[in-house]
Amino acid sequence: MGKDKKIHVILLLIVIIIFLWSVIKPASYLDWLAEVSPAVVAIIFVTVIYNKFRFTTFSYCIIAFLSILTFIGGHYTYSEVPLFNWIKEEFHLQRNNYDRFGHFFKGLMAIVIREILIRKTPLTKGAWLSGITFSIMLAFAATYEIIEWLSTKISKGSKGSKDFVGMQGDRWDAQWDMFLALIGTLLTLLLFTKLHDKLLKNLKDKG
């Protein structure tokens, strides 16, 4: 087993362990299911295609990190994560900001999207690639907010849907979430594009 593959296996084991922890007595099983399902589907998908399409280790780290954030949020609900409750109380904030923390770091997914576009489409590195990656990420962020809105309409504002949305009384919550995803995406592309290009070159040289 090569070094990269060992790292990938370790990442998967860590994700599985935290997933198993998250399913033990969550705040709400219904909310937990709604929150963690997308991450579980993504992990199953990248595992199934592993031998046919292998991402860079950087992309797998991002997928693992974001999955863990989701499992933690699903276990406690995003508005009740203990560490962020402590931060709220310590700094006299108006809300638990774990949800916004998560939306900001979802911008890291831009690297995964970028990798798929480079390796599976005619797009080459440059302005068009960055622009399309950026647009896809914002589309994902907006779609997620629409799903959250629909959940409140379908459930008629039940407690479960409120926990899922995590508005905490902020009517601008959806706009903040999309804005933070935008900032996270922009910073990700600015900070990590050169590193990602180098990793992709190394992956190509190995393959």
C-alpha positions as a Markdown table, in Angstrom:
| # | Residue | x | y | z |
|---|---|---|---|---|
| 1 | Met | 0.0 | 0.0 | 0.0 |
| 2 | Gly | 1.4 | 3.3 | -1.1 |
| 3 | Lys | 1.9 | 6.3 | 1.2 |
| 4 | Asp | -1.0 | 8.3 | -0.3 |
| 5 | Lys | -3.4 | 5.3 | 0.0 |
| 6 | Lys | -2.5 | 4.8 | 3.6 |
| 7 | Ile | -3.4 | 8.4 | 4.3 |
| 8 | His | -6.7 | 8.0 | 2.5 |
| 9 | Val | -7.5 | 4.9 | 4.5 |
| 10 | Ile | -6.6 | 6.7 | 7.8 |
| 11 | Leu | -8.9 | 9.7 | 6.8 |
| 12 | Leu | -11.7 | 7.3 | 6.0 |
| 13 | Leu | -11.3 | 5.5 | 9.4 |
| 14 | Ile | -11.3 | 8.9 | 11.2 |
| 15 | Val | -14.5 | 9.9 | 9.4 |
| 16 | Ile | -16.2 | 6.6 | 10.2 |
| 17 | Ile | -15.3 | 6.8 | 13.9 |
| 18 | Ile | -16.7 | 10.3 | 14.2 |
| 19 | Phe | -19.8 | 9.3 | 12.2 |
| 20 | Leu | -20.4 | 6.4 | 14.7 |
| 21 | Trp | -20.0 | 8.8 | 17.6 |
| 22 | Ser | -22.5 | 11.3 | 16.0 |
| 23 | Val | -25.2 | 8.6 | 15.7 |
| 24 | Ile | -25.1 | 7.9 | 19.4 |
| 25 | Lys | -27.8 | 9.8 | 21.2 |
| 26 | Pro | -27.9 | 12.9 | 18.9 |
| 27 | Ala | -30.1 | 15.9 | 20.0 |
| 28 | Ser | -32.6 | 14.8 | 17.3 |
| 29 | Tyr | -32.4 | 11.7 | 15.1 |
| 30 | Leu | -34.5 | 13.4 | 12.4 |
| 31 | Asp | -32.3 | 16.5 | 12.4 |
| 32 | Trp | -29.2 | 14.3 | 12.5 |
| 33 | Leu | -30.4 | 12.4 | 9.4 |
| 34 | Ala | -31.2 | 15.6 | 7.5 |
| 35 | Glu | -27.8 | 17.1 | 8.3 |
| 36 | Val | -25.5 | 14.1 | 7.8 |
| 37 | Ser | -27.1 | 12.5 | 4.7 |
| 38 | Pro | -25.3 | 14.6 | 2.1 |
| 39 | Ala | -21.9 | 13.9 | 3.7 |
| 40 | Val | -22.6 | 10.2 | 3.9 |
| 41 | Val | -23.7 | 10.0 | 0.3 |
| 42 | Ala | -20.5 | 11.9 | -0.8 |
| 43 | Ile | -18.2 | 9.6 | 1.3 |
| 44 | Ile | -19.9 | 6.5 | -0.2 |
| 45 | Phe | -19.6 | 7.9 | -3.7 |
| 46 | Val | -15.9 | 8.8 | -3.5 |
| 47 | Thr | -15.1 | 5.4 | -1.9 |
| 48 | Val | -17.0 | 3.5 | -4.6 |
| 49 | Ile | -15.1 | 5.3 | -7.4 |
| 50 | Tyr | -11.8 | 5.3 | -5.6 |
| 51 | Asn | -10.1 | 2.9 | -8.0 |
| 52 | Lys | -11.5 | 4.6 | -11.1 |
| 53 | Phe | -11.1 | 8.2 | -10.1 |
| 54 | Arg | -8.6 | 9.1 | -7.3 |
| 55 | Phe | -8.6 | 12.6 | -6.0 |
| 56 | Thr | -5.5 | 14.3 | -4.7 |
| 57 | Thr | -4.9 | 13.8 | -1.0 |
| 58 | Phe | -5.6 | 17.5 | -0.4 |
| 59 | Ser | -9.1 | 17.0 | -1.8 |
| 60 | Tyr | -9.7 | 13.9 | 0.4 |
| 61 | Cys | -8.6 | 16.0 | 3.4 |
| 62 | Ile | -11.2 | 18.6 | 2.6 |
| 63 | Ile | -13.9 | 16.0 | 2.1 |
| 64 | Ala | -13.0 | 14.4 | 5.4 |
| 65 | Phe | -12.8 | 17.8 | 7.3 |
| 66 | Leu | -16.2 | 19.0 | 6.0 |
| 67 | Ser | -17.8 | 15.6 | 6.7 |
| 68 | Ile | -16.6 | 15.8 | 10.3 |
| 69 | Leu | -18.0 | 19.3 | 10.7 |
| 70 | Thr | -21.3 | 18.0 | 9.4 |
| 71 | Phe | -21.3 | 15.1 | 11.8 |
| 72 | Ile | -20.6 | 17.3 | 14.8 |
| 73 | Gly | -23.3 | 19.7 | 13.7 |
| 74 | Gly | -25.8 | 16.9 | 13.2 |
| 75 | His | -25.1 | 15.4 | 16.6 |
| 76 | Tyr | -25.7 | 18.6 | 18.6 |
| 77 | Thr | -27.7 | 20.6 | 16.0 |
| 78 | Tyr | -25.8 | 23.5 | 14.5 |
| 79 | Ser | -27.1 | 26.0 | 17.0 |
| 80 | Glu | -26.1 | 24.0 | 20.1 |
| 81 | Val | -22.5 | 22.9 | 19.5 |
| 82 | Pro | -20.9 | 23.2 | 23.0 |
| 83 | Leu | -17.6 | 24.9 | 22.0 |
| 84 | Phe | -19.5 | 27.6 | 20.1 |
| 85 | Asn | -22.0 | 28.0 | 22.9 |
| 86 | Trp | -19.0 | 28.7 | 25.2 |
| 87 | Ile | -17.6 | 31.2 | 22.7 |
| 88 | Lys | -21.1 | 32.8 | 22.5 |
| 89 | Glu | -21.2 | 33.2 | 26.3 |
| 90 | Glu | -17.6 | 34.2 | 26.7 |
| 91 | Phe | -17.7 | 37.0 | 24.1 |
| 92 | His | -21.3 | 38.0 | 24.7 |
| 93 | Leu | -22.4 | 37.1 | 21.2 |
| 94 | Gln | -26.0 | 37.0 | 20.1 |
| 95 | Arg | -25.9 | 33.5 | 18.6 |
| 96 | Asn | -24.0 | 30.2 | 18.3 |
| 97 | Asn | -21.9 | 30.7 | 15.2 |
| 98 | Tyr | -21.0 | 27.1 | 14.4 |
| 99 | Asp | -23.4 | 27.2 | 11.4 |
| 100 | Arg | -21.6 | 30.2 | 10.0 |
| 101 | Phe | -18.2 | 28.7 | 10.7 |
| 102 | Gly | -19.3 | 25.6 | 8.7 |
| 103 | His | -20.7 | 27.7 | 5.7 |
| 104 | Phe | -17.4 | 29.6 | 5.5 |
| 105 | Phe | -15.3 | 26.4 | 5.4 |
| 106 | Lys | -17.6 | 24.9 | 2.8 |
| 107 | Gly | -15.7 | 27.2 | 0.5 |
| 108 | Leu | -12.9 | 24.6 | 0.6 |
| 109 | Met | -15.0 | 22.4 | -1.6 |
| 110 | Ala | -14.0 | 24.7 | -4.5 |
| 111 | Ile | -10.8 | 22.7 | -4.7 |
| 112 | Val | -12.7 | 19.4 | -5.1 |
| 113 | Ile | -14.9 | 21.0 | -7.8 |
| 114 | Arg | -11.9 | 22.5 | -9.5 |
| 115 | Glu | -10.2 | 19.2 | -9.6 |
| 116 | Ile | -13.2 | 17.5 | -11.2 |
| 117 | Leu | -13.4 | 20.2 | -13.8 |
| 118 | Ile | -9.7 | 20.1 | -14.7 |
| 119 | Arg | -9.6 | 16.3 | -15.0 |
| 120 | Lys | -13.0 | 15.6 | -16.5 |
| 121 | Thr | -13.8 | 18.6 | -18.8 |
| 122 | Pro | -12.0 | 20.5 | -21.5 |
| 123 | Leu | -11.4 | 23.4 | -19.2 |
| 124 | Thr | -7.8 | 24.4 | -18.6 |
| 125 | Lys | -6.3 | 26.5 | -15.8 |
| 126 | Gly | -7.1 | 30.1 | -15.9 |
| 127 | Ala | -9.9 | 32.7 | -15.5 |
| 128 | Trp | -12.7 | 30.5 | -17.0 |
| 129 | Leu | -11.9 | 27.6 | -14.7 |
| 130 | Ser | -11.9 | 29.9 | -11.6 |
| 131 | Gly | -15.0 | 31.6 | -12.7 |
| 132 | Ile | -17.0 | 28.4 | -13.3 |
| 133 | Thr | -15.7 | 26.9 | -10.1 |
| 134 | Phe | -16.8 | 30.0 | -8.2 |
| 135 | Ser | -20.2 | 30.0 | -9.9 |
| 136 | Ile | -20.8 | 26.3 | -9.1 |
| 137 | Met | -19.9 | 26.9 | -5.4 |
| 138 | Leu | -22.3 | 29.8 | -5.2 |
| 139 | Ala | -25.0 | 27.7 | -6.9 |
| 140 | Phe | -24.5 | 25.0 | -4.3 |
| 141 | Ala | -24.8 | 27.5 | -1.5 |
| 142 | Ala | -28.0 | 29.0 | -2.8 |
| 143 | Thr | -29.5 | 25.6 | -3.5 |
| 144 | Tyr | -28.8 | 24.5 | 0.1 |
| 145 | Glu | -30.6 | 27.7 | 1.4 |
| 146 | Ile | -33.6 | 26.9 | -0.9 |
| 147 | Ile | -33.7 | 23.4 | 0.6 |
| 148 | Glu | -33.6 | 24.8 | 4.1 |
| 149 | Trp | -36.5 | 27.2 | 3.2 |
| 150 | Leu | -38.5 | 24.4 | 1.7 |
| 151 | Ser | -38.0 | 22.3 | 4.8 |
| 152 | Thr | -39.7 | 25.0 | 6.9 |
| 153 | Lys | -42.6 | 25.3 | 4.5 |
| 154 | Ile | -43.2 | 21.5 | 4.3 |
| 155 | Ser | -43.0 | 21.0 | 8.1 |
| 156 | Lys | -44.8 | 24.3 | 8.8 |
| 157 | Gly | -42.1 | 25.6 | 11.0 |
| 158 | Ser | -41.6 | 22.6 | 13.3 |
| 159 | Lys | -38.8 | 22.5 | 15.9 |
| 160 | Gly | -36.9 | 19.9 | 13.7 |
| 161 | Ser | -36.9 | 22.2 | 10.7 |
| 162 | Lys | -35.8 | 25.2 | 12.9 |
| 163 | Asp | -32.9 | 23.1 | 14.2 |
| 164 | Phe | -32.0 | 22.1 | 10.6 |
| 165 | Val | -32.1 | 25.7 | 9.4 |
| 166 | Gly | -30.4 | 27.1 | 12.5 |
| 167 | Met | -31.6 | 30.7 | 12.0 |
| 168 | Gln | -31.6 | 31.5 | 15.7 |
| 169 | Gly | -34.0 | 34.3 | 15.1 |
| 170 | Asp | -31.8 | 36.0 | 12.4 |
| 171 | Arg | -34.0 | 36.8 | 9.4 |
| 172 | Trp | -30.8 | 37.4 | 7.3 |
| 173 | Asp | -29.4 | 34.0 | 8.1 |
| 174 | Ala | -29.7 | 32.7 | 4.5 |
| 175 | Gln | -27.9 | 35.7 | 3.2 |
| 176 | Trp | -25.1 | 35.5 | 5.7 |
| 177 | Asp | -24.7 | 31.8 | 4.9 |
| 178 | Met | -24.3 | 32.4 | 1.2 |
| 179 | Phe | -22.0 | 35.4 | 1.8 |
| 180 | Leu | -19.7 | 33.4 | 4.0 |
| 181 | Ala | -19.6 | 30.6 | 1.5 |
| 182 | Leu | -18.7 | 33.2 | -1.1 |
| 183 | Ile | -15.9 | 34.5 | 1.0 |
| 184 | Gly | -14.7 | 31.0 | 1.9 |
| 185 | Thr | -14.7 | 30.1 | -1.8 |
| 186 | Leu | -12.8 | 33.2 | -2.9 |
| 187 | Leu | -10.1 | 32.8 | -0.2 |
| 188 | Thr | -9.8 | 29.1 | -1.1 |
| 189 | Leu | -9.1 | 29.8 | -4.7 |
| 190 | Leu | -6.7 | 32.7 | -3.9 |
| 191 | Leu | -4.7 | 30.8 | -1.3 |
| 192 | Phe | -4.7 | 27.2 | -2.6 |
| 193 | Thr | -4.8 | 27.3 | -6.4 |
| 194 | Lys | -1.0 | 27.2 | -6.9 |
| 195 | Leu | -0.7 | 24.3 | -4.3 |
| 196 | His | -3.5 | 22.5 | -6.0 |
| 197 | Asp | -1.9 | 22.8 | -9.4 |
| 198 | Lys | 1.3 | 21.4 | -8.0 |
| 199 | Leu | -0.5 | 18.4 | -6.4 |
| 200 | Leu | -2.4 | 17.7 | -9.7 |
| 201 | Lys | 0.9 | 17.7 | -11.6 |
| 202 | Asn | 2.4 | 15.3 | -9.0 |
| 203 | Leu | -0.7 | 13.1 | -9.4 |
| 204 | Lys | -0.4 | 13.1 | -13.2 |
| 205 | Asp | 3.3 | 12.2 | -13.0 |
| 206 | Lys | 2.5 | 9.2 | -10.7 |
| 207 | Gly | -0.3 | 8.0 | -12.9 |
